[in-house]
């Protein structure tokens, strides 16, 4: 009789732990960046940059409800964010994307990427790097996953901006 009571407690404890693990995973506390953050998912800034394209000014909005991290980013462009297919179809290039905090570019490796041959796909085609896209504003000096369609990755990687020292 005693062993039956003990096995019920073990099963109940196992169910309790499983429910706790499920709640932890679905609440977003299970990790930083990665698939659950949906880095690279298209999002809406709630504004249109001057002339409809990204320039030297980065724009971010939060809360962006379509992003699990709640951060939507359109980085300042070091280079043209249009794929050859987008240029020939004369449509806008990569647009604002969901991002998340990161410690290194490895944290951004599982991001959603776009199809370079589909001119209507506004997702990032070149992959993501971890960098400091802004030195002012709400996200100043925070490392975020940034699409390489916008930024030229320097040899040796990105260095922390002087304004963030």
PDB file of C-alpha atoms in Angstrom, residues 2-118:
ATOM      1  CA  UNK A   2       2.834   2.343   0.806  1.00  0.00           C
ATOM      2  CA  UNK A   3       4.533   1.924  -2.592  1.00  0.00           C
ATOM      3  CA  UNK A   4       1.285   2.818  -4.412  1.00  0.00           C
ATOM      4  CA  UNK A   5       0.990   6.092  -2.480  1.00  0.00           C
ATOM      5  CA  UNK A   6       4.640   6.878  -3.196  1.00  0.00           C
ATOM      6  CA  UNK A   7       4.278   6.213  -6.960  1.00  0.00           C
ATOM      7  CA  UNK A   8       1.265   8.570  -7.075  1.00  0.00           C
ATOM      8  CA  UNK A   9       3.355  11.323  -5.486  1.00  0.00           C
ATOM      9  CA  UNK A  10       6.154  10.732  -7.985  1.00  0.00           C
ATOM     10  CA  UNK A  11       3.722  10.890 -10.919  1.00  0.00           C
ATOM     11  CA  UNK A  12       2.087  14.048  -9.533  1.00  0.00           C
ATOM     12  CA  UNK A  13       5.491  15.666  -9.038  1.00  0.00           C
ATOM     13  CA  UNK A  14       6.470  14.690 -12.589  1.00  0.00           C
ATOM     14  CA  UNK A  15       3.303  16.270 -13.989  1.00  0.00           C
ATOM     15  CA  UNK A  16       3.942  19.415 -11.933  1.00  0.00           C
ATOM     16  CA  UNK A  17       7.489  19.686 -13.266  1.00  0.00           C
ATOM     17  CA  UNK A  18       6.308  19.137 -16.849  1.00  0.00           C
ATOM     18  CA  UNK A  19       3.716  21.910 -16.495  1.00  0.00           C
ATOM     19  CA  UNK A  20       6.337  24.249 -15.015  1.00  0.00           C
ATOM     20  CA  UNK A  21       8.772  23.509 -17.874  1.00  0.00           C
ATOM     21  CA  UNK A  22       6.027  24.117 -20.440  1.00  0.00           C
ATOM     22  CA  UNK A  23       5.085  27.439 -18.809  1.00  0.00           C
ATOM     23  CA  UNK A  24       8.728  28.498 -18.699  1.00  0.00           C
ATOM     24  CA  UNK A  25       9.289  27.658 -22.373  1.00  0.00           C
ATOM     25  CA  UNK A  26       6.148  29.426 -23.584  1.00  0.00           C
ATOM     26  CA  UNK A  27       6.749  32.549 -21.495  1.00  0.00           C
ATOM     27  CA  UNK A  28      10.013  33.278 -23.307  1.00  0.00           C
ATOM     28  CA  UNK A  29      12.207  32.771 -20.262  1.00  0.00           C
ATOM     29  CA  UNK A  30      13.831  29.728 -21.789  1.00  0.00           C
ATOM     30  CA  UNK A  31      16.385  31.587 -23.938  1.00  0.00           C
ATOM     31  CA  UNK A  32      17.593  34.879 -25.338  1.00  0.00           C
ATOM     32  CA  UNK A  33      17.757  34.954 -29.111  1.00  0.00           C
ATOM     33  CA  UNK A  34      16.955  32.143 -31.471  1.00  0.00           C
ATOM     34  CA  UNK A  35      13.962  30.498 -33.093  1.00  0.00           C
ATOM     35  CA  UNK A  36      11.533  31.490 -30.336  1.00  0.00           C
ATOM     36  CA  UNK A  37      12.468  35.154 -30.854  1.00  0.00           C
ATOM     37  CA  UNK A  38      11.650  35.082 -34.584  1.00  0.00           C
ATOM     38  CA  UNK A  39      14.533  37.369 -35.488  1.00  0.00           C
ATOM     39  CA  UNK A  40      14.035  38.301 -39.129  1.00  0.00           C
ATOM     40  CA  UNK A  41      10.244  38.231 -39.154  1.00  0.00           C
ATOM     41  CA  UNK A  42       8.872  41.298 -41.032  1.00  0.00           C
ATOM     42  CA  UNK A  43       7.328  43.891 -38.733  1.00  0.00           C
ATOM     43  CA  UNK A  44       5.750  47.336 -38.840  1.00  0.00           C
ATOM     44  CA  UNK A  45       7.619  50.350 -37.466  1.00  0.00           C
ATOM     45  CA  UNK A  46       4.467  52.440 -37.448  1.00  0.00           C
ATOM     46  CA  UNK A  47       6.260  55.054 -39.562  1.00  0.00           C
ATOM     47  CA  UNK A  48       7.877  55.313 -42.980  1.00  0.00           C
ATOM     48  CA  UNK A  49      11.512  56.430 -43.173  1.00  0.00           C
ATOM     49  CA  UNK A  50      12.219  59.490 -45.324  1.00  0.00           C
ATOM     50  CA  UNK A  51      11.838  58.611 -49.026  1.00  0.00           C
ATOM     51  CA  UNK A  52      10.582  55.147 -48.028  1.00  0.00           C
ATOM     52  CA  UNK A  53      14.036  53.584 -47.644  1.00  0.00           C
ATOM     53  CA  UNK A  54      16.535  53.148 -44.863  1.00  0.00           C
ATOM     54  CA  UNK A  55      19.224  55.803 -44.691  1.00  0.00           C
ATOM     55  CA  UNK A  56      21.910  56.553 -42.126  1.00  0.00           C
ATOM     56  CA  UNK A  57      19.323  56.824 -39.333  1.00  0.00           C
ATOM     57  CA  UNK A  58      18.244  53.642 -37.583  1.00  0.00           C
ATOM     58  CA  UNK A  59      14.621  53.345 -36.491  1.00  0.00           C
ATOM     59  CA  UNK A  60      13.242  50.998 -33.838  1.00  0.00           C
ATOM     60  CA  UNK A  61       9.899  50.619 -32.169  1.00  0.00           C
ATOM     61  CA  UNK A  62       8.745  48.800 -29.084  1.00  0.00           C
ATOM     62  CA  UNK A  63       6.401  47.273 -28.270  1.00  0.00           C
ATOM     63  CA  UNK A  64       6.123  45.636 -31.670  1.00  0.00           C
ATOM     64  CA  UNK A  65       3.458  43.063 -30.918  1.00  0.00           C
ATOM     65  CA  UNK A  66       4.304  40.897 -33.947  1.00  0.00           C
ATOM     66  CA  UNK A  67       7.802  40.325 -32.519  1.00  0.00           C
ATOM     67  CA  UNK A  68       8.282  37.992 -29.529  1.00  0.00           C
ATOM     68  CA  UNK A  69      11.113  40.282 -28.355  1.00  0.00           C
ATOM     69  CA  UNK A  70       8.733  43.240 -28.961  1.00  0.00           C
ATOM     70  CA  UNK A  71      11.513  45.065 -30.901  1.00  0.00           C
ATOM     71  CA  UNK A  72      11.152  46.015 -34.588  1.00  0.00           C
ATOM     72  CA  UNK A  73      14.294  47.434 -36.240  1.00  0.00           C
ATOM     73  CA  UNK A  74      15.133  49.158 -39.520  1.00  0.00           C
ATOM     74  CA  UNK A  75      18.883  49.792 -39.250  1.00  0.00           C
ATOM     75  CA  UNK A  76      20.712  52.660 -40.890  1.00  0.00           C
ATOM     76  CA  UNK A  77      21.973  51.364 -44.227  1.00  0.00           C
ATOM     77  CA  UNK A  78      25.682  51.153 -45.035  1.00  0.00           C
ATOM     78  CA  UNK A  79      24.757  49.487 -48.337  1.00  0.00           C
ATOM     79  CA  UNK A  80      21.782  48.999 -50.674  1.00  0.00           C
ATOM     80  CA  UNK A  81      19.340  46.506 -49.098  1.00  0.00           C
ATOM     81  CA  UNK A  82      17.891  45.410 -52.482  1.00  0.00           C
ATOM     82  CA  UNK A  83      18.514  41.999 -53.996  1.00  0.00           C
ATOM     83  CA  UNK A  84      19.141  41.845 -57.777  1.00  0.00           C
ATOM     84  CA  UNK A  85      15.608  40.443 -58.189  1.00  0.00           C
ATOM     85  CA  UNK A  86      14.163  43.391 -56.244  1.00  0.00           C
ATOM     86  CA  UNK A  87      16.138  45.913 -58.304  1.00  0.00           C
ATOM     87  CA  UNK A  88      14.941  44.411 -61.600  1.00  0.00           C
ATOM     88  CA  UNK A  89      11.316  44.273 -60.343  1.00  0.00           C
ATOM     89  CA  UNK A  90      11.703  47.844 -59.022  1.00  0.00           C
ATOM     90  CA  UNK A  91      10.267  47.005 -55.571  1.00  0.00           C
ATOM     91  CA  UNK A  92      11.471  47.980 -52.113  1.00  0.00           C
ATOM     92  CA  UNK A  93      14.246  45.904 -50.583  1.00  0.00           C
ATOM     93  CA  UNK A  94      14.555  44.389 -47.152  1.00  0.00           C
ATOM     94  CA  UNK A  95      12.245  46.124 -44.715  1.00  0.00           C
ATOM     95  CA  UNK A  96      11.928  46.464 -40.954  1.00  0.00           C
ATOM     96  CA  UNK A  97      12.477  43.156 -39.147  1.00  0.00           C
ATOM     97  CA  UNK A  98      11.970  41.721 -35.685  1.00  0.00           C
ATOM     98  CA  UNK A  99      15.189  41.647 -33.709  1.00  0.00           C
ATOM     99  CA  UNK A 100      16.348  40.576 -30.264  1.00  0.00           C
ATOM    100  CA  UNK A 101      19.202  41.217 -27.863  1.00  0.00           C
ATOM    101  CA  UNK A 102      22.357  39.201 -28.441  1.00  0.00           C
ATOM    102  CA  UNK A 103      25.821  38.651 -27.026  1.00  0.00           C
ATOM    103  CA  UNK A 104      27.430  37.350 -30.237  1.00  0.00           C
ATOM    104  CA  UNK A 105      26.474  36.671 -33.854  1.00  0.00           C
ATOM    105  CA  UNK A 106      25.934  33.021 -32.924  1.00  0.00           C
ATOM    106  CA  UNK A 107      22.824  34.180 -31.039  1.00  0.00           C
ATOM    107  CA  UNK A 108      21.415  35.427 -34.371  1.00  0.00           C
ATOM    108  CA  UNK A 109      22.199  32.283 -36.409  1.00  0.00           C
ATOM    109  CA  UNK A 110      18.668  30.799 -36.242  1.00  0.00           C
ATOM    110  CA  UNK A 111      16.980  33.884 -37.691  1.00  0.00           C
ATOM    111  CA  UNK A 112      14.409  33.741 -40.482  1.00  0.00           C
ATOM    112  CA  UNK A 113      15.980  34.456 -43.876  1.00  0.00           C
ATOM    113  CA  UNK A 114      14.341  35.537 -47.108  1.00  0.00           C
ATOM    114  CA  UNK A 115      14.429  34.184 -50.653  1.00  0.00           C
ATOM    115  CA  UNK A 116      16.794  36.287 -52.804  1.00  0.00           C
ATOM    116  CA  UNK A 117      14.948  35.174 -55.967  1.00  0.00           C
ATOM    117  CA  UNK A 118      11.551  36.381 -54.727  1.00  0.00           C
TER     118      UNK A 118
END
